[in-house]
Amino acid sequence: MGRAGWARGALDSGWVGGLGAHHVSGEGSPYKKCINDLCFKYICEETLFSRYAKGAFHTDVHRDNMDQSGVLLWVKAEPFIVGALQVPPPSKFSLHYLRKISTYVRTRATEGAYPRLYWSIWRHIACGKLQLPKDLAWLYFEIFDSLAMKTSQERLEWSEILSNCVSEDEVEKQRNQLSVDTLQFLLFLYIQQLNKVSLRTSLIGEEWPSPRNRSQSPDLTERSSCHNKNWNDYSHQAFVCDHLSDLLELLLDPEQLTASSHSTHTSLVSREAVVALSFLIEGTVQRARKIYPLHELALWQPLHAQSGFSKISKTFSFYKLEAWLRASLTGNPFGTSACLKSGKKLAWAHQVEGTTKRAKIACNTHVAPRMHRMLVMSQVYKQTLAKSSDTLVGAHVKIHRCNESFIYLLSPIRSVTIEKCRNSTFVLGPVQTALHLHSCDNVKVIAVCHRLSISSTAGCILHILTPTRPLILSGNQAVTFAPFHTHYPMLEEHMARTGLATVPNYWDNPMIVCRENRDTSVFRLLPPCEFYVFIIPFEMEGDTTEIPGGLPPAYQKALSQREQKIQIWQKTVKEARLTKDQRKQFQVLVENKFYEWLINTGHRQQLDSLVPPAAGSKQAAG
């Protein structure tokens, strides 16, 4: 492909390092220029998950392929990555109270509590019985609802309904029509304990020192990453194994429990309960090359003796089912650990001089089915990186320890976690579920997302378009929220694919979810006088030519006033009637001042990172 071909297709072909283009998001940007010189393609076509399949898992394999070569079960990643809020749960989400809820909803089945739990009933339980604030009750209900399999059209229709509401009462009336699977919602509430802080953990570490509990998960720098349990598949597996009895008892019908709410040797588990447990567990049969929800495997005829299913009672033996689950649970073949160890390694454009660590990018998208795709990026340093391709579409993305870089991921993405990054800018395509920042300093994020949450950040600026209130968790300082202020040609198409609309937009109404500190001084809204639009410096095909939904009036007014000042200045220069020598002197003066501004604001590095390295520079594989 020639130079012109790369210029047209750079963002669709592969990882792009050093894309040459001008983009300065601040005042006085005098030109915009695009140069595309460096692109590189994928390498290391190694097979992922050879233990399970020689190729990608297929979803069209017939049930006959289930043979007796052995069942492999694993804990699903998405409920923990997207569903488990990165904050200690309310104390009323303990097993004691969840068991009470489990009993209560069954007695209110005719009122909209079981098998589907309506918002009005959950509001009554959460606010009336658990004494939770209404906004917190809605938060957990809405997070779980966002995990449900809905079409993009359904999500857009819901956004339209909310945008047409003119009062809180109308919004509440619409919410009252929403319902979720009751048993799965109970499991969802229970897994919030993943991030529970205990005295024992804070004193002696993550677990008691035993081989079984020791975290095996390597993080991106080959050191322990147990602090972020949401992305640690070993933590997911350990959590489910350690609490499996509690999870099963939570799903039991009340008559199957003792007076102290525990199971007995004769307790029976309903089919509905096992279907609900499929929210957390799935699996395959060796050589089947297909993923099945837990209940399909448990109900498969050759496994009845092991899973404890009785055709007569249409139920499972509690202890046989538990024993079978424990014996069959293994590591997630699509989890973070497998992605890092066996995933496809993506080549890096160039090694930055003076650095010892190379950027690492790994993905499983070449073999993972939909909803299991994952991409992990680490240690991008002093570079500009841009990507728009099927590799990112629908993937869970983790960006880790990136520093002084400008990263563009311009595709519809399932979720994004940005962790331990510094002095960097991230421009993201629409994020269908959750965008989370943790332990980041001086980071700018520009994104359309369903939900934003931040924890342990300092000095971050968030230009967001979101239909839910941004969540401020614990440990944040000097957070700035601002309106979404950019666009790229395929943005509106990508928003439609993820079911994200321009209204409602709650970028300026954050919610503090932090028990130890509800001080609103931790954040501010960007003053209009400090606002500038952001230019994405890459050429793509598409129809979007302006910021979706436009800008809030105050910010649009600030831009218009600034444009008027520029016009007045240009008119003043024109009417000055400078001589040729004066014009040259004036041009040099302006360029020198602009150059000083670039250095003082840090935009010089932003421009330099877009310049391709020398032709003879060494490329490194990541």
XYZ file of C-alpha atoms in Angstrom, residues 138 142 449-452 466-470 504-507 509:
16
model
C -31.558 3.103 41.448
C -29.661 0.410 36.629
C -20.205 6.246 27.569
C -23.162 4.655 29.302
C -21.611 5.062 32.733
C -18.483 6.738 34.109
C -23.421 10.053 29.340
C -27.077 9.130 30.039
C -26.270 8.314 33.691
C -24.791 10.338 36.520
C -20.962 10.109 36.704
C -30.369 12.659 28.282
C -26.856 13.834 29.161
C -25.842 14.019 32.837
C -22.182 14.977 32.423
C -24.543 16.072 37.586
